Every structure is written in structure tokens, then in C-alpha cells.
């Protein structure tokens, strides 16, 4: 199993450009999520999905869109990049969202810089 | 109010000694889970240990144990016999089991292990 994969690993954008961060998992996990990590801030939830066709907003959703058309894929779209979106982005998945351990498995991250 | 508080921005410990990383949390949900993740300098997020709010015993995973004090709302991570490879950022996180079980992270504690 590859686990959770993310592409690209690094990306530089200009203000106003759009792009999609890709995330895929091969563990048949029900729950997937996107976080951003900024210095001194920990990880903050952007969007999450509890299954194909179901998504919801997290703590910091503005400027980002998601969709989940398959169980495996959960892309994150930046509509019009801003310097404030410079961050490291992590995708994560877990078997389900039910109570119990259900730890989240993280991808390697995408380091995004917006100029 | 912050849901997860890690008051130690940085900790130093000598190799082979034990170290405790503090975490306090705030929730009114009777059912919740507490997690610790490790982030080495390479950037990946590694799950370490889980404690459920209804678990009677403190969780242990190898050299990691979780000192769970429910009344004090604390979930401290104890690393016994520290190793140089334990140098990393450590994050405490909470999942409240009402709703869709999203994770809230603390800001992290940087642990440095010296020879």
C-alpha cells in the first residue's frame, strides 16, 4: 500500500493563480481531510469528507474548494492564490469517522509558496 | 478558548532519560479521543498513541505512555528512555465524538534530545 500520497511536493504560485493539490489514498478509508500548517499554529483543518460525495468545512475554509467524487481521491483547489495561503498542506485519511481509535494517516505534505 | 493547549514550546532532555510533554484540553463532549503525533524534521506526521475518554487505563505504546487525568483535562505524553531519534515536534490533538469527529491540534512542543 502506498498509503496517502500528495502531489506536488513543492509549488510556487503567483498571486491570483489557481491550482489543485492532489491527494489519494489506497486504504479504502472513509474519512479524508486537508490541513494547513503554519509556523507556531499547529495544524488547522481546511475541509473534510466523510465519504464520496460528502464534504464539509473545517476551521479555515476560505479560499479553498474540495470535492470527493471517489473514495480514493480528495483534491484541494485554490481558487485565486494569495500570499496568506503560503503554507504546508497535509492530506490525511482514517478508516472511519466513528468514535474509537481511528487514527488519521497523513500524506507527506505539499509546501506551497504564493508570491 | 483554545481546545488544546501545549504550554511548552520547547523541551530538552538527555538521552536515556524520561520526558513528559504537557497537553491540556477543553471540551464539554462526554465522548472524545486524544492523540499524539510526532513530526520529525523531515516533515511527516507520525501517529504515536491514542486515549479514549472512557478508557479506564492509561494508554501505552512501547516507550510512549499517556498520563490521562480526566478531571484535570490533561493528557500528557511520557517518553521513557529518550533516544536521539525522538528529537522532533510533538502535537497533541483531540477529536470530539459528537458530529463528524474532526481533529483539533495544539501548537506543538519541540523536543530536543542531547547525547
Coordinates of N, CA and C in Angstrom, one line a residue:
Chain A
X1 N 0.8 -1.2 0.0 CA 0.0 0.0 0.0 C 0.9 1.2 0.0
X2 N 0.5 2.2 -0.8 CA 1.2 3.5 -0.9 C 0.8 4.4 0.3
X3 N -0.4 4.1 0.9 CA -0.9 4.9 2.0 C -1.5 6.2 1.4
X4 N -1.2 7.3 1.9 CA -1.7 8.6 1.5 C -0.6 9.3 0.7
X5 N -0.9 9.6 -0.6 CA 0.0 10.3 -1.5 C -0.5 11.7 -1.8
X6 N 0.5 12.6 -1.9 CA 0.2 14.0 -2.3 C 1.1 14.5 -3.4
X7 N 0.5 15.2 -4.3 CA 1.3 15.8 -5.3 C 0.8 17.2 -5.6
X8 N 1.7 18.2 -5.9 CA 3.1 18.1 -5.9 C 3.7 18.1 -4.5
X9 N 5.0 18.0 -4.4 CA 5.7 18.1 -3.1 C 6.0 19.6 -2.8
X10 N 6.3 20.3 -3.9 CA 6.6 21.8 -3.7 C 5.9 22.5 -4.9
X11 N 5.4 23.7 -4.6 CA 4.8 24.5 -5.6 C 5.0 26.0 -5.3
X12 N 5.3 26.8 -6.4 CA 5.3 28.2 -6.2 C 4.3 28.8 -7.2
X13 N 3.4 29.7 -6.6 CA 2.4 30.3 -7.4 C 2.5 31.8 -7.3
X14 N 2.0 32.5 -8.3 CA 1.8 33.9 -8.2 C 0.5 34.3 -7.7
X15 N 0.4 35.4 -7.1 CA -0.9 35.9 -6.6 C -2.0 35.9 -7.7
X16 N -3.1 35.3 -7.4 CA -4.2 35.2 -8.3 C -4.3 33.9 -9.2
X17 N -3.2 33.2 -9.2 CA -3.2 31.9 -9.9 C -4.1 30.9 -9.2
X18 N -4.6 29.9 -9.9 CA -5.3 28.8 -9.3 C -4.5 27.5 -9.5
X19 N -4.8 26.6 -8.6 CA -4.2 25.3 -8.7 C -4.9 24.3 -7.9
X20 N -4.6 23.0 -8.1 CA -5.2 21.9 -7.4 C -4.1 21.1 -6.8
X21 N -4.2 20.9 -5.5 CA -3.3 19.9 -4.8 C -4.0 18.6 -4.8
X22 N -3.3 17.6 -5.2 CA -3.9 16.2 -5.3 C -3.6 15.4 -4.0
X23 N -4.6 14.6 -3.7 CA -4.4 13.7 -2.6 C -5.2 12.4 -2.9
X24 N -4.5 11.3 -2.7 CA -5.1 10.0 -2.9 C -4.7 9.0 -1.8
X25 N -5.6 8.1 -1.5 CA -5.3 7.0 -0.6 C -5.8 5.7 -1.1
X26 N -5.0 4.6 -0.8 CA -5.4 3.3 -1.3 C -5.8 2.4 -0.2
X27 N -6.3 2.9 0.9 CA -6.6 2.1 2.1 C -8.1 1.9 2.2
X28 N -8.9 2.4 1.2 CA -10.4 2.3 1.3 C -10.9 3.1 2.5
X29 N -10.3 4.2 2.9 CA -10.7 5.0 4.0 C -11.9 5.8 3.7
X30 N -12.8 5.9 4.7 CA -14.0 6.6 4.5 C -13.8 8.1 4.7
X31 N -12.9 8.5 5.7 CA -12.7 9.9 6.1 C -11.4 10.4 5.5
X32 N -11.5 11.6 4.9 CA -10.4 12.3 4.4 C -10.4 13.8 4.8
X33 N -9.3 14.4 4.9 CA -9.2 15.8 5.4 C -8.0 16.5 4.8
X34 N -8.1 17.8 4.8 CA -7.0 18.7 4.5 C -6.7 19.6 5.6
X35 N -5.4 19.8 5.9 CA -4.9 20.7 6.9 C -3.9 21.6 6.3
X36 N -3.7 22.8 7.0 CA -2.6 23.6 6.7 C -1.8 23.8 7.9
X37 N -0.5 23.8 7.8 CA 0.4 24.0 8.9 C 1.2 25.3 8.7
X38 N 1.1 26.2 9.6 CA 1.8 27.4 9.6 C 2.7 27.5 10.9
X39 N 3.8 28.2 10.8 CA 4.7 28.2 12.0 C 4.0 28.7 13.2
X40 N 4.2 28.0 14.3 CA 3.6 28.4 15.6 C 2.1 28.2 15.7
X41 N 1.5 27.6 14.7 CA 0.0 27.5 14.7 C -0.5 26.0 14.8
X42 N 0.4 25.1 14.7 CA -0.1 23.7 14.7 C -0.8 23.4 13.3
X43 N -1.6 22.4 13.3 CA -2.4 22.1 12.1 C -3.8 22.6 12.2
X44 N -4.3 23.2 11.2 CA -5.7 23.7 11.2 C -6.4 23.0 10.0
X45 N -7.7 22.6 10.3 CA -8.5 21.9 9.4 C -9.1 22.8 8.4
X46 N -8.9 22.5 7.1 CA -9.5 23.3 6.0 C -10.9 22.7 5.6
X47 N -10.9 21.5 5.1 CA -12.1 20.8 4.7 C -11.9 19.3 5.0
X48 N -13.1 18.7 5.1 CA -13.0 17.2 5.3 C -14.2 16.6 4.6
X49 N -14.1 15.2 4.5 CA -15.1 14.4 3.8 C -15.3 13.1 4.5
X50 N -16.6 12.8 4.7 CA -16.9 11.5 5.4 C -17.3 10.4 4.4
X51 N -17.1 10.7 3.2 CA -17.4 9.7 2.2 C -17.6 10.3 0.8
X52 N -17.6 9.5 -0.2 CA -17.7 10.1 -1.6 C -19.0 10.9 -1.7
X53 N -18.9 12.1 -2.2 CA -20.0 13.0 -2.4 C -20.3 13.8 -1.2
X54 N -19.6 13.7 -0.1 CA -20.0 14.4 1.2 C -18.7 15.2 1.6
X55 N -18.8 16.5 1.7 CA -17.7 17.3 2.2 C -18.3 18.4 3.1
X56 N -17.4 18.9 3.9 CA -17.8 20.0 4.8 C -16.6 20.8 5.2
X57 N -16.9 22.0 5.7 CA -15.8 23.0 6.0 C -15.3 22.7 7.4
X58 N -14.0 23.0 7.5 CA -13.3 23.0 8.7 C -13.1 24.4 9.3
X59 N -12.0 24.6 10.0 CA -11.8 25.8 10.7 C -11.4 27.0 9.8
X60 N -10.7 26.7 8.7 CA -10.1 27.7 7.8 C -10.5 27.4 6.4
X61 N -11.7 27.5 5.9 CA -12.1 27.0 4.6 C -12.0 28.1 3.5
X62 N -11.9 29.4 3.9 CA -12.0 30.4 2.9 C -10.8 30.4 1.9
X63 N -11.2 30.4 0.6 CA -10.2 30.4 -0.5 C -9.9 29.1 -1.0
X64 N -10.6 28.0 -0.4 CA -10.3 26.7 -0.9 C -11.6 26.0 -1.2
X65 N -11.6 25.1 -2.2 CA -12.7 24.2 -2.5 C -12.3 22.8 -2.5
X66 N -13.2 21.9 -2.2 CA -12.9 20.5 -2.3 C -14.0 19.7 -3.0
X67 N -13.8 18.5 -3.4 CA -14.8 17.6 -3.9 C -14.3 16.2 -3.7
X68 N -15.3 15.3 -3.6 CA -14.9 13.9 -3.4 C -15.8 13.0 -4.2
X69 N -15.3 12.8 -5.5 CA -16.1 12.0 -6.4 C -15.8 10.5 -6.3
X70 N -14.7 10.2 -5.7 CA -14.4 8.7 -5.4 C -13.9 8.6 -4.0
X71 N -13.9 7.4 -3.5 CA -13.4 7.1 -2.2 C -11.9 7.5 -2.1
X72 N -11.2 7.2 -3.2 CA -9.7 7.3 -3.1 C -9.2 8.8 -3.2
X73 N -9.9 9.7 -3.9 CA -9.3 11.0 -4.2 C -10.0 12.1 -3.5
X74 N -9.2 13.1 -3.1 CA -9.8 14.3 -2.4 C -8.9 15.5 -2.7
X75 N -9.1 16.1 -3.9 CA -8.3 17.2 -4.3 C -8.7 18.5 -3.6
X76 N -7.7 19.4 -3.4 CA -7.9 20.7 -2.8 C -7.6 21.7 -3.8
X77 N -8.6 22.6 -4.1 CA -8.4 23.6 -5.1 C -8.3 25.0 -4.4
X78 N -7.2 25.7 -4.9 CA -7.0 27.1 -4.5 C -7.6 27.9 -5.7
X79 N -8.6 28.7 -5.4 CA -9.3 29.4 -6.5 C -8.5 30.6 -7.0
X80 N -8.0 31.4 -6.2 CA -7.2 32.6 -6.5 C -6.2 32.8 -5.4
X81 N -5.0 32.3 -5.7 CA -4.0 32.2 -4.6 C -3.6 33.6 -4.0
X82 N -3.4 33.6 -2.7 CA -3.0 34.8 -2.0 C -1.8 34.5 -1.2
X83 N -0.9 35.5 -0.9 CA 0.3 35.2 -0.1 C -0.1 34.6 1.3
X84 N -1.2 34.9 1.8 CA -1.7 34.3 3.1 C -1.9 32.8 3.0
X85 N -1.9 32.2 1.8 CA -2.1 30.8 1.6 C -0.7 30.1 1.5
X86 N 0.4 30.8 1.7 CA 1.7 30.2 1.8 C 1.7 29.3 3.0
X87 N 2.0 28.1 2.9 CA 1.8 27.1 4.0 C 2.3 25.7 3.6
X88 N 2.3 24.8 4.5 CA 2.5 23.4 4.2 C 1.1 22.7 4.3
X89 N 0.7 22.0 3.3 CA -0.6 21.4 3.3 C -0.5 19.9 3.4
X90 N -1.3 19.4 4.4 CA -1.3 17.9 4.6 C -2.7 17.4 4.3
X91 N -2.7 16.3 3.6 CA -3.9 15.5 3.5 C -3.8 14.3 4.4
X92 N -5.0 13.9 5.0 CA -5.0 12.8 5.9 C -6.2 11.9 5.7
X93 N -6.2 10.7 6.1 CA -7.3 9.8 6.0 C -7.4 8.9 7.2
X94 N -8.6 8.4 7.5 CA -8.8 7.4 8.5 C -9.9 6.5 8.1
X95 N -9.9 5.3 8.7 CA -10.8 4.3 8.3 C -12.3 4.7 8.3
X96 N -12.6 5.4 9.4 CA -14.0 6.0 9.5 C -13.9 7.2 10.4
X97 N -15.0 7.8 10.6 CA -15.1 9.0 11.5 C -15.8 8.6 12.8
X98 N -16.0 7.3 13.0 CA -16.7 6.9 14.2 C -15.8 7.1 15.4
X99 N -16.4 7.0 16.6 CA -15.6 7.0 17.8 C -14.7 5.8 17.9
X100 N -13.7 5.9 18.7 CA -12.7 4.8 18.8 C -11.4 5.4 18.2
X101 N -10.4 4.5 18.1 CA -9.1 5.0 17.7 C -9.1 5.7 16.4
X102 N -9.4 5.1 15.3 CA -9.5 5.7 14.0 C -8.5 6.8 13.8
X103 N -7.2 6.5 14.0 CA -6.2 7.5 13.8 C -6.1 7.9 12.4
X104 N -5.7 9.1 12.2 CA -5.5 9.7 10.8 C -4.1 9.4 10.3
X105 N -4.0 8.9 9.1 CA -2.8 8.7 8.4 C -2.5 9.9 7.5
X106 N -1.3 10.5 7.6 CA -1.0 11.7 6.9 C -0.2 11.4 5.6
X107 N -0.4 12.2 4.6 CA 0.5 12.3 3.5 C 1.7 13.0 3.8
X108 N 2.7 13.1 2.8 CA 4.0 13.7 3.1 C 4.0 15.2 3.1
X109 N 2.9 15.8 2.6 CA 2.8 17.3 2.6 C 3.1 17.9 1.3
X110 N 2.5 19.1 1.1 CA 2.9 20.0 -0.1 C 3.3 21.3 0.5
X111 N 4.5 21.7 0.1 CA 4.9 23.1 0.6 C 4.6 24.1 -0.5
X112 N 3.7 25.0 -0.2 CA 3.2 26.0 -1.2 C 3.7 27.4 -0.9
X113 N 4.2 28.0 -1.8 CA 4.6 29.4 -1.7 C 3.9 30.3 -2.7
X114 N 3.2 31.3 -2.2 CA 2.5 32.3 -3.1 C 3.2 33.6 -3.1
X115 N 3.6 34.0 -4.2 CA 4.4 35.3 -4.3 C 3.5 36.5 -4.6
Chain B
X1 N -11.8 30.2 23.3 CA -10.8 29.5 24.1 C -10.2 28.3 23.3
X2 N -8.9 28.1 23.5 CA -8.2 27.1 22.8 C -8.8 25.7 23.3
X3 N -8.9 24.8 22.4 CA -9.4 23.5 22.8 C -8.2 22.6 23.2
X4 N -7.1 22.8 22.7 CA -5.9 22.1 23.0 C -4.7 23.0 23.3
X5 N -4.2 22.9 24.5 CA -3.1 23.8 24.9 C -1.8 23.0 25.2
X6 N -0.8 23.3 24.5 CA 0.6 22.8 24.8 C 1.4 24.0 25.3
X7 N 1.7 24.0 26.6 CA 2.4 25.2 27.1 C 3.9 25.2 27.0
X8 N 4.5 24.1 26.5 CA 5.9 24.0 26.4 C 6.3 24.2 25.0
X9 N 6.8 25.4 24.6 CA 7.3 25.5 23.2 C 8.4 24.6 22.9
X10 N 9.3 24.4 23.9 CA 10.5 23.6 23.7 C 10.9 22.8 24.9
X11 N 11.4 21.6 24.7 CA 11.9 20.9 25.9 C 13.2 20.2 25.5
X12 N 14.1 20.1 26.5 CA 15.4 19.5 26.3 C 15.5 18.3 27.3
X13 N 16.1 17.2 26.8 CA 16.2 16.0 27.6 C 17.5 15.3 27.2
X14 N 18.1 14.7 28.1 CA 19.3 13.9 27.8 C 18.9 12.5 27.4
X15 N 19.7 11.9 26.5 CA 19.5 10.6 26.1 C 19.3 9.7 27.3
X16 N 18.4 8.7 27.1 CA 18.1 7.7 28.1 C 17.3 8.2 29.3
X17 N 17.0 9.5 29.4 CA 16.1 10.0 30.4 C 14.7 10.0 29.9
X18 N 13.8 10.0 30.9 CA 12.3 10.2 30.6 C 12.0 11.6 30.4
X19 N 10.9 11.9 29.6 CA 10.5 13.3 29.5 C 9.0 13.3 29.4
X20 N 8.3 14.3 29.9 CA 6.9 14.5 29.9 C 6.5 15.7 29.1
X21 N 5.7 15.6 28.1 CA 5.2 16.7 27.3 C 3.8 16.9 27.7
X22 N 3.5 18.2 28.0 CA 2.2 18.5 28.6 C 1.1 18.8 27.5
X23 N -0.1 18.5 27.9 CA -1.2 18.8 27.0 C -2.5 18.9 27.9
X24 N -3.2 20.0 27.8 CA -4.5 20.1 28.4 C -5.5 20.4 27.3
X25 N -6.7 20.0 27.6 CA -7.8 20.2 26.6 C -9.0 20.7 27.2
X26 N -9.9 21.2 26.4 CA -11.2 21.7 26.8 C -12.3 21.2 26.0
X27 N -13.2 20.5 26.6 CA -14.4 20.0 25.8 C -15.5 19.8 26.8
X28 N -16.8 19.9 26.3 CA -17.9 19.6 27.1 C -18.6 18.3 26.6
X29 N -17.9 17.7 25.5 CA -18.4 16.5 24.9 C -18.0 15.3 25.9
X30 N -18.9 14.4 26.3 CA -18.5 13.4 27.2 C -17.7 12.3 26.5
X31 N -17.8 12.2 25.2 CA -17.0 11.2 24.5 C -16.0 11.9 23.5
X32 N -14.8 11.6 23.7 CA -13.7 12.2 22.9 C -12.5 11.3 22.9
X33 N -11.6 11.6 22.0 CA -10.4 10.9 21.9 C -9.2 11.8 21.9
X34 N -8.1 11.4 22.4 CA -6.9 12.2 22.5 C -5.8 11.5 21.8
X35 N -5.0 12.2 21.0 CA -4.0 11.6 20.1 C -2.7 12.4 20.3
X36 N -1.6 11.7 20.1 CA -0.3 12.4 20.0 C 0.3 12.0 18.7
X37 N 0.9 13.0 18.0 CA 1.6 12.8 16.7 C 3.0 13.4 16.9
X38 N 3.9 12.7 16.1 CA 5.3 13.2 16.1 C 5.6 13.7 14.7
X39 N 6.3 14.8 14.6 CA 6.7 15.4 13.3 C 8.2 15.6 13.3
X40 N 9.0 14.7 12.8 CA 10.4 14.9 12.7 C 10.8 16.0 11.7
X41 N 12.0 16.3 11.6 CA 12.5 17.4 10.8 C 12.2 17.1 9.3
X42 N 12.0 15.9 8.9 CA 11.6 15.5 7.6 C 10.2 15.9 7.2
X43 N 9.4 16.2 8.2 CA 8.1 16.8 7.9 C 6.9 15.9 8.0
X44 N 7.0 14.6 8.0 CA 5.8 13.7 8.0 C 5.2 13.7 9.4
X45 N 4.0 13.4 9.5 CA 3.2 13.3 10.7 C 3.1 11.8 11.0
X46 N 3.5 11.4 12.2 CA 3.5 10.0 12.6 C 2.6 9.9 13.9
X47 N 1.6 9.0 13.8 CA 0.8 8.7 14.9 C 1.5 8.0 16.0
X48 N 1.4 8.4 17.3 CA 2.1 7.7 18.4 C 1.1 6.9 19.3
X49 N 0.1 7.6 19.7 CA -0.7 7.0 20.8 C -2.1 7.6 20.9
X50 N -3.1 6.8 21.3 CA -4.5 7.2 21.4 C -5.0 6.9 22.8
X51 N -5.8 7.8 23.3 CA -6.6 7.6 24.6 C -8.0 8.0 24.4
X52 N -8.9 7.0 24.7 CA -10.3 7.4 24.6 C -10.8 7.9 26.0
X53 N -11.8 8.7 25.9 CA -12.3 9.4 27.2 C -12.9 8.4 28.2
X54 N -13.3 7.2 27.6 CA -13.9 6.2 28.5 C -13.0 5.1 28.9
X55 N -11.7 5.2 28.4 CA -10.8 4.2 28.7 C -10.4 4.3 30.2
X56 N -10.4 3.1 30.8 CA -10.1 3.1 32.3 C -8.6 3.2 32.6
X57 N -7.8 2.7 31.6 CA -6.4 2.6 31.9 C -5.7 3.6 30.9
X58 N -4.5 4.1 31.4 CA -3.7 4.9 30.6 C -3.1 4.1 29.4
X59 N -3.1 4.7 28.2 CA -2.6 4.1 27.0 C -1.1 4.0 27.0
X60 N -0.6 2.9 26.5 CA 0.8 2.7 26.3 C 1.1 2.1 25.0
X61 N 2.2 2.6 24.3 CA 2.6 2.0 23.1 C 4.2 2.0 23.1
X62 N 4.7 0.9 23.5 CA 6.2 0.8 23.5 C 6.7 1.8 24.6
X63 N 7.6 2.7 24.1 CA 8.2 3.7 25.1 C 7.3 4.9 25.3
X64 N 6.2 4.9 24.7 CA 5.3 6.0 24.9 C 4.1 5.6 25.8
X65 N 3.8 6.5 26.7 CA 2.6 6.3 27.5 C 1.9 7.7 27.7
X66 N 0.6 7.6 27.9 CA -0.2 8.8 28.0 C -0.7 8.8 29.5
X67 N -0.3 9.9 30.1 CA -0.8 10.1 31.5 C -2.1 10.9 31.4
X68 N -3.2 10.2 31.5 CA -4.6 10.7 31.3 C -5.2 11.1 32.6
X69 N -5.4 12.3 32.9 CA -6.1 12.8 34.1 C -7.4 13.5 33.7
X70 N -8.5 12.8 33.7 CA -9.7 13.3 33.1 C -10.2 14.5 33.8
X71 N -10.2 14.4 35.2 CA -10.8 15.5 36.0 C -10.0 16.8 35.7
X72 N -8.7 16.7 35.5 CA -7.9 17.9 35.2 C -7.8 18.2 33.7
X73 N -8.4 17.4 32.9 CA -8.4 17.6 31.5 C -7.0 17.7 30.9
X74 N -6.2 16.7 31.3 CA -4.8 16.7 30.8 C -4.5 15.3 30.2
X75 N -3.6 15.3 29.3 CA -3.3 14.1 28.5 C -1.8 14.2 28.2
X76 N -1.0 14.1 29.1 CA 0.5 14.3 28.9 C 1.1 13.1 28.3
X77 N 2.0 13.3 27.4 CA 2.8 12.2 26.8 C 4.1 12.0 27.6
X78 N 4.3 10.8 27.9 CA 5.6 10.4 28.6 C 6.4 9.5 27.7
X79 N 7.6 10.0 27.4 CA 8.6 9.2 26.6 C 9.6 8.6 27.6
X80 N 9.7 7.3 27.7 CA 10.7 6.8 28.6 C 12.0 6.5 27.8
X81 N 13.1 6.6 28.4 CA 14.4 6.2 27.8 C 14.6 6.9 26.5
X82 N 14.6 8.2 26.5 CA 14.7 9.0 25.3 C 15.9 8.6 24.4
X83 N 15.6 8.7 23.1 CA 16.7 8.4 22.1 C 16.9 9.6 21.2
X84 N 18.0 9.7 20.6 CA 18.3 10.8 19.7 C 17.3 11.0 18.6
X85 N 16.7 9.9 18.2 CA 15.7 9.9 17.1 C 14.4 10.5 17.6
X86 N 14.2 10.7 18.9 CA 13.0 11.3 19.4 C 13.0 12.8 19.3
X87 N 14.1 13.4 18.9 CA 14.1 14.8 18.6 C 13.1 15.1 17.5
X88 N 12.1 15.9 17.8 CA 11.0 16.2 16.8 C 10.1 17.2 17.4
X89 N 9.1 17.6 16.6 CA 7.9 18.4 17.1 C 6.9 17.3 17.5
X90 N 6.2 17.6 18.6 CA 5.1 16.7 19.1 C 3.8 17.5 19.2
X91 N 2.8 16.9 18.6 CA 1.5 17.5 18.7 C 0.5 16.7 19.4
X92 N -0.3 17.4 20.3 CA -1.4 16.8 20.9 C -2.7 17.1 20.1
X93 N -3.6 16.2 20.0 CA -4.8 16.5 19.2 C -6.0 15.9 19.9
X94 N -7.2 16.5 19.7 CA -8.4 15.9 20.3 C -9.5 15.8 19.2
X95 N -10.2 14.7 19.3 CA -11.4 14.5 18.5 C -12.6 14.4 19.4
X96 N -13.6 15.3 19.2 CA -14.8 15.2 19.9 C -15.8 14.3 19.1
X97 N -16.4 13.4 19.8 CA -17.1 12.4 19.1 C -18.6 12.7 18.7
X98 N -19.0 13.9 19.1 CA -20.3 14.4 18.5 C -20.0 15.0 17.1
X99 N -20.9 14.8 16.2 CA -20.6 15.3 14.9 C -19.7 14.4 14.1
X100 N -18.9 15.0 13.2 CA -18.1 14.2 12.3 C -16.7 14.1 12.8
X101 N -16.4 14.2 14.0 CA -15.1 13.7 14.6 C -13.9 14.4 13.9
X102 N -13.9 15.7 13.8 CA -12.7 16.3 13.3 C -11.7 16.5 14.4
X103 N -10.4 16.5 14.0 CA -9.3 16.6 14.9 C -8.9 18.1 15.1
X104 N -8.7 18.5 16.3 CA -8.2 19.8 16.7 C -6.8 19.6 17.3
X105 N -5.8 20.3 16.7 CA -4.4 20.2 17.2 C -4.0 21.3 18.1
X106 N -3.0 21.0 19.0 CA -2.3 22.0 19.7 C -1.2 22.6 18.8
X107 N -0.5 23.6 19.4 CA 0.5 24.2 18.6 C 1.9 23.5 18.6
X108 N 2.0 22.5 19.4 CA 3.2 21.6 19.4 C 4.2 22.0 20.4
X109 N 5.1 21.0 20.7 CA 6.2 21.1 21.6 C 7.4 20.5 20.8
X110 N 8.5 21.3 20.7 CA 9.7 20.8 20.1 C 10.6 20.2 21.1
X111 N 10.9 18.9 21.0 CA 11.7 18.2 21.9 C 13.1 18.0 21.3
X112 N 14.1 18.3 22.0 CA 15.5 18.0 21.6 C 16.2 17.1 22.6
X113 N 16.7 16.0 22.0 CA 17.4 15.0 22.9 C 18.9 15.1 22.6
X114 N 19.6 15.3 23.7 CA 21.1 15.5 23.6 C 21.8 14.2 24.0
X115 N 23.0 14.0 23.5 CA 23.7 12.8 23.8 C 24.2 12.9 25.3

